[in-house]
Short mmCIF file of N, CA and C in Angstrom, two decimals:
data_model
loop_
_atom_site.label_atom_id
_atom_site.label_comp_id
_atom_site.label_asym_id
_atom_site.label_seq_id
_atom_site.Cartn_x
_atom_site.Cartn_y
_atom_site.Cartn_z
N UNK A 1010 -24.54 -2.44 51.53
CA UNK A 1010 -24.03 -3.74 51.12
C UNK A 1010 -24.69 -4.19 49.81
N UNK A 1011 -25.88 -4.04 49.38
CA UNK A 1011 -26.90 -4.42 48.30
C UNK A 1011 -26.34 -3.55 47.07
N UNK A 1012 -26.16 -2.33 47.55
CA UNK A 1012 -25.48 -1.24 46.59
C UNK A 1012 -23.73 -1.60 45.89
N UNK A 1013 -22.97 -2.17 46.32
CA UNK A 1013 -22.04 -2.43 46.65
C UNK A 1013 -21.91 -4.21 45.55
N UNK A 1014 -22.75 -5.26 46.16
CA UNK A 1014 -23.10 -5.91 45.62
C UNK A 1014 -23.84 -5.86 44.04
N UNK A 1015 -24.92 -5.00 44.02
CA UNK A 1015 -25.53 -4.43 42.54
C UNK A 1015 -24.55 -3.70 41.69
N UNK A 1016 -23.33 -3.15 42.03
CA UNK A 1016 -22.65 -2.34 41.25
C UNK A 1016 -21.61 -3.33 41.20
N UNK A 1017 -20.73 -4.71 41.56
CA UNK A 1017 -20.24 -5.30 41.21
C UNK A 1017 -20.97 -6.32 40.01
N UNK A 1018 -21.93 -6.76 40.30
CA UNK A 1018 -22.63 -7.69 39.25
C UNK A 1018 -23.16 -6.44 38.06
N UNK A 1019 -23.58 -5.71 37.89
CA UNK A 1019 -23.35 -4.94 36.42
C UNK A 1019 -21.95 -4.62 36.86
N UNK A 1020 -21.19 -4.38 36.93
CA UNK A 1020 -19.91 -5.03 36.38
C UNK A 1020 -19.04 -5.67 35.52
N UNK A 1021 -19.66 -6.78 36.28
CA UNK A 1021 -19.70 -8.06 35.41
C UNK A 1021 -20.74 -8.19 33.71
N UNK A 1022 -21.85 -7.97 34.09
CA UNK A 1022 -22.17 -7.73 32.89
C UNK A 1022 -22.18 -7.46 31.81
N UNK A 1023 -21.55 -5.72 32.15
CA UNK A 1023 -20.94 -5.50 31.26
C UNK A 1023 -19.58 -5.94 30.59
N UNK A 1024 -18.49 -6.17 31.62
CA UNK A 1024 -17.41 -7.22 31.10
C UNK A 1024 -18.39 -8.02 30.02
N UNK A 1025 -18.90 -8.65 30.83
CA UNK A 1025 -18.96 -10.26 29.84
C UNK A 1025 -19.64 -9.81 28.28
N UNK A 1026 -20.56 -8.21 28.07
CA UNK A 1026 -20.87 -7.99 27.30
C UNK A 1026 -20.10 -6.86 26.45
N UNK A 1027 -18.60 -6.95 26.91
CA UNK A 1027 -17.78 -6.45 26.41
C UNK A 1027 -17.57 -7.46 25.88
N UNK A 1028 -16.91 -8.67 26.00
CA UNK A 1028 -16.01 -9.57 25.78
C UNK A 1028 -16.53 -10.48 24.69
N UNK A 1029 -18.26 -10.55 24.52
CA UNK A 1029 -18.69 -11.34 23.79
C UNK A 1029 -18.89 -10.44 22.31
N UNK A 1030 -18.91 -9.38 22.49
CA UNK A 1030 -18.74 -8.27 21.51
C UNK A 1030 -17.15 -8.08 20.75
N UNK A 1031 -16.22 -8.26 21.38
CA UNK A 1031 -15.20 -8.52 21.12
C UNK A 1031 -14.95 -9.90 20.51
N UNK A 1032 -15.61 -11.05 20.64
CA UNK A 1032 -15.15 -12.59 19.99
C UNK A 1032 -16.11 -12.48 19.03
N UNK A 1033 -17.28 -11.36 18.94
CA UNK A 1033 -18.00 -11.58 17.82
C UNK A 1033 -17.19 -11.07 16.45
N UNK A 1034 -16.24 -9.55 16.87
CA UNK A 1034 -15.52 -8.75 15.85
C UNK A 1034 -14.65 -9.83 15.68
N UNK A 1035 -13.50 -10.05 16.74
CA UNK A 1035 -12.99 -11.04 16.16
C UNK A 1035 -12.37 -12.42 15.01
N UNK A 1036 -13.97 -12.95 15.61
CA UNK A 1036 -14.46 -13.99 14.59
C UNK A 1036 -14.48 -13.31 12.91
N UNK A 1037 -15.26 -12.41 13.46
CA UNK A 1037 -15.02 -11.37 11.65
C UNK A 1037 -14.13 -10.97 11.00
N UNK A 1038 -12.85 -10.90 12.13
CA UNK A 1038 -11.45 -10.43 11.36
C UNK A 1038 -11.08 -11.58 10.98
N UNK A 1039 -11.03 -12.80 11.43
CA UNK A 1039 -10.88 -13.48 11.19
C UNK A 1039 -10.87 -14.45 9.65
N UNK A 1040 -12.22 -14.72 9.41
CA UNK A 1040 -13.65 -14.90 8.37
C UNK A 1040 -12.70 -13.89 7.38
N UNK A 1041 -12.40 -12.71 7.64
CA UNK A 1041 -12.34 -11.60 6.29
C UNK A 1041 -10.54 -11.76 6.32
N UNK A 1042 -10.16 -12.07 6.74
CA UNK A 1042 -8.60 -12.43 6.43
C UNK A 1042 -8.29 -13.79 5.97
N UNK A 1043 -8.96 -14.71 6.07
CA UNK A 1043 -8.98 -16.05 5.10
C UNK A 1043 -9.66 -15.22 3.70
N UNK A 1044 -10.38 -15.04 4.09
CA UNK A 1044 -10.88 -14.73 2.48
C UNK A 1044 -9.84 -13.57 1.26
N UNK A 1045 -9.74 -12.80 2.48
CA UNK A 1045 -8.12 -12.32 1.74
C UNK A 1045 -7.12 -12.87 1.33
N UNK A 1046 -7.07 -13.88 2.11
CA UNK A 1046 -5.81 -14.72 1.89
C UNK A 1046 -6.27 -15.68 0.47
N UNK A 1047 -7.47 -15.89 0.49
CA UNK A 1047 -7.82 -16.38 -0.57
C UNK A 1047 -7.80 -15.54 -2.15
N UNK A 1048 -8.33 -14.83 -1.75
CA UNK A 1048 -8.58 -13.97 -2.46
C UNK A 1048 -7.33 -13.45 -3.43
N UNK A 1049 -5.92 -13.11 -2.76
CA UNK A 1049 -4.81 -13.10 -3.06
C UNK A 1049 -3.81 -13.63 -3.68
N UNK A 1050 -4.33 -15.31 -3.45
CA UNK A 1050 -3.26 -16.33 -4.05
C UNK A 1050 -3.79 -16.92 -4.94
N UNK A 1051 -5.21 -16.41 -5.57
CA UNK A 1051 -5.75 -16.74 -6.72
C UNK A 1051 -4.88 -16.45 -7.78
N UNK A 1052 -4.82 -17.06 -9.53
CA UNK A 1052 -3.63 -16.56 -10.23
C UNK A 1052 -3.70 -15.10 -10.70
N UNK A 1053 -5.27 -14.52 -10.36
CA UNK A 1053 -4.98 -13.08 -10.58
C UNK A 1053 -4.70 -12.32 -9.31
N UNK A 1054 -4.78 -12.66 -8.34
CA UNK A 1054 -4.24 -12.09 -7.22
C UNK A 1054 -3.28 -11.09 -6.97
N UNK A 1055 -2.86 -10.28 -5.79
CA UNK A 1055 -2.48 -9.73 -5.52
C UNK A 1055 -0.96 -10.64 -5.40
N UNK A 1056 -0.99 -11.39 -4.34
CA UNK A 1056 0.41 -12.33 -3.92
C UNK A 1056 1.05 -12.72 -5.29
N UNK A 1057 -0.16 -13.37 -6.05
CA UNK A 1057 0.54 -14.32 -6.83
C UNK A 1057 1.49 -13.52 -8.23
N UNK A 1058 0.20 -12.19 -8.39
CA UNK A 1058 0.88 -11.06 -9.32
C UNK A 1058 2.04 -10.72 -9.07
N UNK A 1059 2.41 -10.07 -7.64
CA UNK A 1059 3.32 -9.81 -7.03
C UNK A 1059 4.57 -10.52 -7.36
N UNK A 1060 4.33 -11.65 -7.03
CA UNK A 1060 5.67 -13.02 -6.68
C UNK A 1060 5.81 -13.25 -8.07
N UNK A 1061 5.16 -13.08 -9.34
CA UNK A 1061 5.41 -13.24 -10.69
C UNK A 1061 6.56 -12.03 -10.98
N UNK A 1062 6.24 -10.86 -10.75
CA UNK A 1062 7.04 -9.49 -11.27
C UNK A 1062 8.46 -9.83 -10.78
N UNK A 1063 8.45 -10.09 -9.19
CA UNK A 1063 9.42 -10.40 -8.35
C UNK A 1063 10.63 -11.41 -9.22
N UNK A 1064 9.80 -12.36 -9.90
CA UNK A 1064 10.44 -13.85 -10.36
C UNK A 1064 11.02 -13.08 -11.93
N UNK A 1065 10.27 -12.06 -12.48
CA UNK A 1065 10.83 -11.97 -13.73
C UNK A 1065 11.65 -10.76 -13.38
N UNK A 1066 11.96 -9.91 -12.63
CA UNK A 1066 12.78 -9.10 -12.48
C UNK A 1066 14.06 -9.91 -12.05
N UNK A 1067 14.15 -10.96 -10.88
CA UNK A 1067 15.06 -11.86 -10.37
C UNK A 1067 15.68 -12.58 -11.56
N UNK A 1068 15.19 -12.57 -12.44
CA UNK A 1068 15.25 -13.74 -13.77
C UNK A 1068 15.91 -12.40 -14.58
N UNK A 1069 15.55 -11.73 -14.47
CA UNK A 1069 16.34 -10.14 -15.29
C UNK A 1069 17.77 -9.81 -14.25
N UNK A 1070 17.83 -9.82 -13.63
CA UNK A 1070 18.82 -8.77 -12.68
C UNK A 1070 19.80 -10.27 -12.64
N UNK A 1071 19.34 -12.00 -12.58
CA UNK A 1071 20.37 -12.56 -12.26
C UNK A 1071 20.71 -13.04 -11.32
N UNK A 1072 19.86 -12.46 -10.11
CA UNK A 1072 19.99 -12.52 -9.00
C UNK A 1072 19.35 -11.85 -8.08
N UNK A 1073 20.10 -11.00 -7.16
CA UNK A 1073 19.73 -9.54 -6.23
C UNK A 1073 18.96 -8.47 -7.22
N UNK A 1074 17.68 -8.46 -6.83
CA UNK A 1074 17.45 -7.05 -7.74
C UNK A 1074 17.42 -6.20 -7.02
N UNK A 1075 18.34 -4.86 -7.78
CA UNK A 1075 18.26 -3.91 -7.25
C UNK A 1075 17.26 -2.76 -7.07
N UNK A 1076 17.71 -2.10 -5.35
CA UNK A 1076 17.08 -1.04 -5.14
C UNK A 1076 16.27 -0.52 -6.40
N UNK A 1077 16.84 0.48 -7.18
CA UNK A 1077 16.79 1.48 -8.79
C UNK A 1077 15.50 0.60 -9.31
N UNK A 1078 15.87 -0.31 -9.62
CA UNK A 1078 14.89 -1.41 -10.30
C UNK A 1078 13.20 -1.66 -9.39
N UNK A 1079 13.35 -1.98 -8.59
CA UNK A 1079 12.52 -1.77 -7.58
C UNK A 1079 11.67 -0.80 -7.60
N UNK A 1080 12.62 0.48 -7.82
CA UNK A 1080 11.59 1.88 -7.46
C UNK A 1080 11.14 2.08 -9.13
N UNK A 1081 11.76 1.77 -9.94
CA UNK A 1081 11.32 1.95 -11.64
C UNK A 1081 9.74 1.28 -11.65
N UNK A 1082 9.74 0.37 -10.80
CA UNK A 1082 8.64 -0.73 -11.17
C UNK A 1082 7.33 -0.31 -10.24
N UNK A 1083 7.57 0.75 -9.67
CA UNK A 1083 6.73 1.01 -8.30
C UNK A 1083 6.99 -0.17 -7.29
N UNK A 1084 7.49 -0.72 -6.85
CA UNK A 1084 7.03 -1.55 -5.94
C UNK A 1084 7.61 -1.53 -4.68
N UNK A 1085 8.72 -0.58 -4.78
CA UNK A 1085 9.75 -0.53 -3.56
C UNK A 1085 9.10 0.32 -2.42
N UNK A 1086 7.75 0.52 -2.39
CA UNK A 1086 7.11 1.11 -1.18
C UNK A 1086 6.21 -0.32 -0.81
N UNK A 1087 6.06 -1.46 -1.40
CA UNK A 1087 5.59 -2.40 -0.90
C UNK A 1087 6.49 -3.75 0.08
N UNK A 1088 6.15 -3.48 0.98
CA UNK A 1088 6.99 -4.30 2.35
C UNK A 1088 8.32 -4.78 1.62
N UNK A 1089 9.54 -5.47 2.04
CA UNK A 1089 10.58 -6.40 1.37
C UNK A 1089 10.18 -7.82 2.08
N UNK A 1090 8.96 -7.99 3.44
CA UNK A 1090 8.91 -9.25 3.72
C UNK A 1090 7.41 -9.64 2.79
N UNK A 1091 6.56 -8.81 2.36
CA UNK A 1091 5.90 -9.08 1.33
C UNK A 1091 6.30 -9.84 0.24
N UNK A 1092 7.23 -8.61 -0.35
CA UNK A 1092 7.28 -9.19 -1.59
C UNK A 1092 8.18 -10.58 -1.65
N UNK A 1093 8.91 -10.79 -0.91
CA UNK A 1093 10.08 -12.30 -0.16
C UNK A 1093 8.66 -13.15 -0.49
N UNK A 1094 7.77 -13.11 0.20
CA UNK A 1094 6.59 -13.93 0.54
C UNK A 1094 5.93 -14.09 -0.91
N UNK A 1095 6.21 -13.37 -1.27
CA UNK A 1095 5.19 -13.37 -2.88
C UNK A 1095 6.16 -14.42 -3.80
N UNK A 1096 7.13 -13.84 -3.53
CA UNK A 1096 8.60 -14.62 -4.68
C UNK A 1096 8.04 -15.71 -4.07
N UNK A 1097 8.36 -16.57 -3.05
CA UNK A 1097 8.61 -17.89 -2.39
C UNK A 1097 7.05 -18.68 -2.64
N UNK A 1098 6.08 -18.02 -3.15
CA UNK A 1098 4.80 -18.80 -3.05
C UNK A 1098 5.07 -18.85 -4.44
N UNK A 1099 4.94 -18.49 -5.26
CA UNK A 1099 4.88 -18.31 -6.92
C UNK A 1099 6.60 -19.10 -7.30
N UNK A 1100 7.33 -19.15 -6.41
CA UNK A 1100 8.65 -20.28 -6.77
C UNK A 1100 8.23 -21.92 -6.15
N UNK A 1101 7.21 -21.81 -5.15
CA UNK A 1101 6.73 -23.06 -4.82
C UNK A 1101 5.05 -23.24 -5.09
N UNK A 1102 4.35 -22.98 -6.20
CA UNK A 1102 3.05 -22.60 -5.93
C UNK A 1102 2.65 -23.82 -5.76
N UNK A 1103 2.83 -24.91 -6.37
CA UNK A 1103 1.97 -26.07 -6.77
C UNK A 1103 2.15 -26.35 -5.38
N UNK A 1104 3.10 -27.03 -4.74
CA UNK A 1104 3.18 -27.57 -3.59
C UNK A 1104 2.12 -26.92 -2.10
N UNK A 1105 2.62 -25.58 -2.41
CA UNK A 1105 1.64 -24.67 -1.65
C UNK A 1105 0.28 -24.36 -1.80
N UNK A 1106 -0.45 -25.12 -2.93
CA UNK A 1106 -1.66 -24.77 -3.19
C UNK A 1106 -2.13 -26.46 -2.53
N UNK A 1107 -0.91 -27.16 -3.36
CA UNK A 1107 -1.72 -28.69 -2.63
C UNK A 1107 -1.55 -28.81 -1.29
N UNK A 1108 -0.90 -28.05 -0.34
CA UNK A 1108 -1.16 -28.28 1.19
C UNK A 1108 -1.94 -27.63 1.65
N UNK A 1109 -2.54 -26.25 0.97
CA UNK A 1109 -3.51 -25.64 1.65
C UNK A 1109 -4.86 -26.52 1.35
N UNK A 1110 -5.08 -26.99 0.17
CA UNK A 1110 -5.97 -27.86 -0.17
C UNK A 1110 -6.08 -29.20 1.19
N UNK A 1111 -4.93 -29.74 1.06
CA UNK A 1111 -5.06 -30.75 2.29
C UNK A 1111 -5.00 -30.61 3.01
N UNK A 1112 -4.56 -29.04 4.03
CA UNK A 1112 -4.52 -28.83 5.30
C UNK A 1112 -6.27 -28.60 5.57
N UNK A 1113 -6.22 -28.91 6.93
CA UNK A 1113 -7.42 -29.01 7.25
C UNK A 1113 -8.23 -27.23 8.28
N UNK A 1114 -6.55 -26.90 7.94
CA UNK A 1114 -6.71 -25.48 8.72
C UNK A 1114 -6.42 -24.62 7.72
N UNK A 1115 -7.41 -23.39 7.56
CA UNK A 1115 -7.78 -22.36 6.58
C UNK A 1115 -6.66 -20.87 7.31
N UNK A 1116 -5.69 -20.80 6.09
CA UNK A 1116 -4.53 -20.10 6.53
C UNK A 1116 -4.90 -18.65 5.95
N UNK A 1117 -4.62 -17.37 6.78
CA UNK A 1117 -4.23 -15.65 7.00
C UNK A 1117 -3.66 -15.34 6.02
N UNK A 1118 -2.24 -15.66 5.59
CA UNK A 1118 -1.11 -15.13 5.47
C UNK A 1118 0.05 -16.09 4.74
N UNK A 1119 0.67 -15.48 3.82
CA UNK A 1119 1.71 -16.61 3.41
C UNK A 1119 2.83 -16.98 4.50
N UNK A 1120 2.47 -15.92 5.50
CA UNK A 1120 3.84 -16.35 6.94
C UNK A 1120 3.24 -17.65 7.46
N UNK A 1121 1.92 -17.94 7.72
CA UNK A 1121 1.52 -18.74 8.21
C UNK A 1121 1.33 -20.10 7.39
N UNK A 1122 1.14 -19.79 6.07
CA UNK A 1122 1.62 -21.07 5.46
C UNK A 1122 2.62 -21.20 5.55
N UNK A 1123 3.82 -20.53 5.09
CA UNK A 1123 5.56 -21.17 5.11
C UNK A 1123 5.63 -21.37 6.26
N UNK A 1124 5.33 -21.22 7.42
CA UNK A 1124 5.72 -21.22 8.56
C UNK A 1124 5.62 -23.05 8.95
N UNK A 1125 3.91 -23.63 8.43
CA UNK A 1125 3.30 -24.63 8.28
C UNK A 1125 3.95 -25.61 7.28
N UNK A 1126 4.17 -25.06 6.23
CA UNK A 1126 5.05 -26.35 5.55
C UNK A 1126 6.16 -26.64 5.74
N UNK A 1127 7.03 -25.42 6.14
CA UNK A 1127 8.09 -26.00 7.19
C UNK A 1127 8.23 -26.68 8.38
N UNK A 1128 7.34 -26.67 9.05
CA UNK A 1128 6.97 -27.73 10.00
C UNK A 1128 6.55 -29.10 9.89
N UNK A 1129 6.08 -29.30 8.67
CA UNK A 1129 5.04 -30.71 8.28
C UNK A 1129 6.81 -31.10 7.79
N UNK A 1130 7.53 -30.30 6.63
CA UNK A 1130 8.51 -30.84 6.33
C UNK A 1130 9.40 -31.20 7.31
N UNK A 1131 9.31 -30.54 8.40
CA UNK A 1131 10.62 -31.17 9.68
C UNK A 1131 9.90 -32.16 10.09
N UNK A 1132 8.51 -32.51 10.10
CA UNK A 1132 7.71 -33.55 10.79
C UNK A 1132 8.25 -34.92 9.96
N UNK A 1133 8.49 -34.68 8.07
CA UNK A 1133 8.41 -35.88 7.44
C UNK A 1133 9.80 -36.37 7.94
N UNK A 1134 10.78 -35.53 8.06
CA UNK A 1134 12.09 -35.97 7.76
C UNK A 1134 12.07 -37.27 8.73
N UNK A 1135 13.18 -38.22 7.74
CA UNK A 1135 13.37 -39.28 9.28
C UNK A 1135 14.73 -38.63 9.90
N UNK A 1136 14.34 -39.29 11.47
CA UNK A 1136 15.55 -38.55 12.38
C UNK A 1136 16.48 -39.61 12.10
N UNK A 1137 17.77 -39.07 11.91
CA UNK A 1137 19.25 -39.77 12.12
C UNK A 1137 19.18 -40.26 13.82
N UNK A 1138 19.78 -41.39 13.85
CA UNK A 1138 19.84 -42.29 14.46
C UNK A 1138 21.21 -41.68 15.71
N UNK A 1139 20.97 -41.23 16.42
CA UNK A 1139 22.38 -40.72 17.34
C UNK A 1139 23.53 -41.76 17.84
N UNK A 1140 22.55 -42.84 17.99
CA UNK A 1140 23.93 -44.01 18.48
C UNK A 1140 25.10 -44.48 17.46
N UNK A 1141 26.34 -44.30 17.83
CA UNK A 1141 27.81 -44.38 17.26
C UNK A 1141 27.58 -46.01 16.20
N UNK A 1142 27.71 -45.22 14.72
CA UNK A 1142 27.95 -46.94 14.21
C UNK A 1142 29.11 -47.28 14.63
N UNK A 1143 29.26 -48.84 14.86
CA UNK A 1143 30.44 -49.53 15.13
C UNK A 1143 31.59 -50.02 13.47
N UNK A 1144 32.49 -49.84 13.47
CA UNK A 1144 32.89 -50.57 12.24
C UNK A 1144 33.11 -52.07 12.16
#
């Protein structure tokens, strides 16, 4: 019974010294993906470089840039929801730099900002009123 009992509690131990080992990495992926994210949307950045090429090829092509164009430039092995994300921060930067500034939460990813200012923006809107005007 003692045996039985001793081999459930290290058990546990180890769980729990799994688990605290795990929120320690965690925390670090964490820590090092803000800073990426920072790191990125600086104006020499990766994002912001990106979403510039994106904007002057778009500004060249007219519109849709094509595939051909894409692969001329190297970039067509880099994601299409990347580079979407790069265009859309560098077509809205100012706005997006002043909410990360005022958000009080330190954002990953440009998914997680657009994701965020689209939300604050459905938050500002005022709601239409559902009850029937009368004439």
């Amino acid at each position: 019974m003692t045996n039985q009992i001793a081999t459930i509690s290290a058990e546990i131990n180890t769980l729990e010294a799994e688990g605290f080992a795990l929120a320690k990495e965690w925390k670090s992926i964490c820590k090092a993906d803000k800073s990426r994210f920072t790191k990125s949307t600086k104006a020499d950045g990766f994002d912001t470089r990106l979403g510039k090429l994106m904007f002057a090829l778009k500004q060249e092509a007219g519109g849709r840039i094509q595939s051909a164009r894409l692969k001329d430039c190297g970039i067509n092995g880099i994601d299409k929801r990347r580079r979407s994300e790069a265009l859309w921060f560098v077509e809205n930067e100012t706005e997006a730099r002043q909410f990360v500034e005022s958000s009080k939460k330190g954002f990953t990813s440009l998914t997680a900002l657009q994701a965020a200012m689209r939300k604050a923006e459905k938050a500002s809107e005022p709601k239409a009123d559902a009850s029937p005007v009368e004439p």
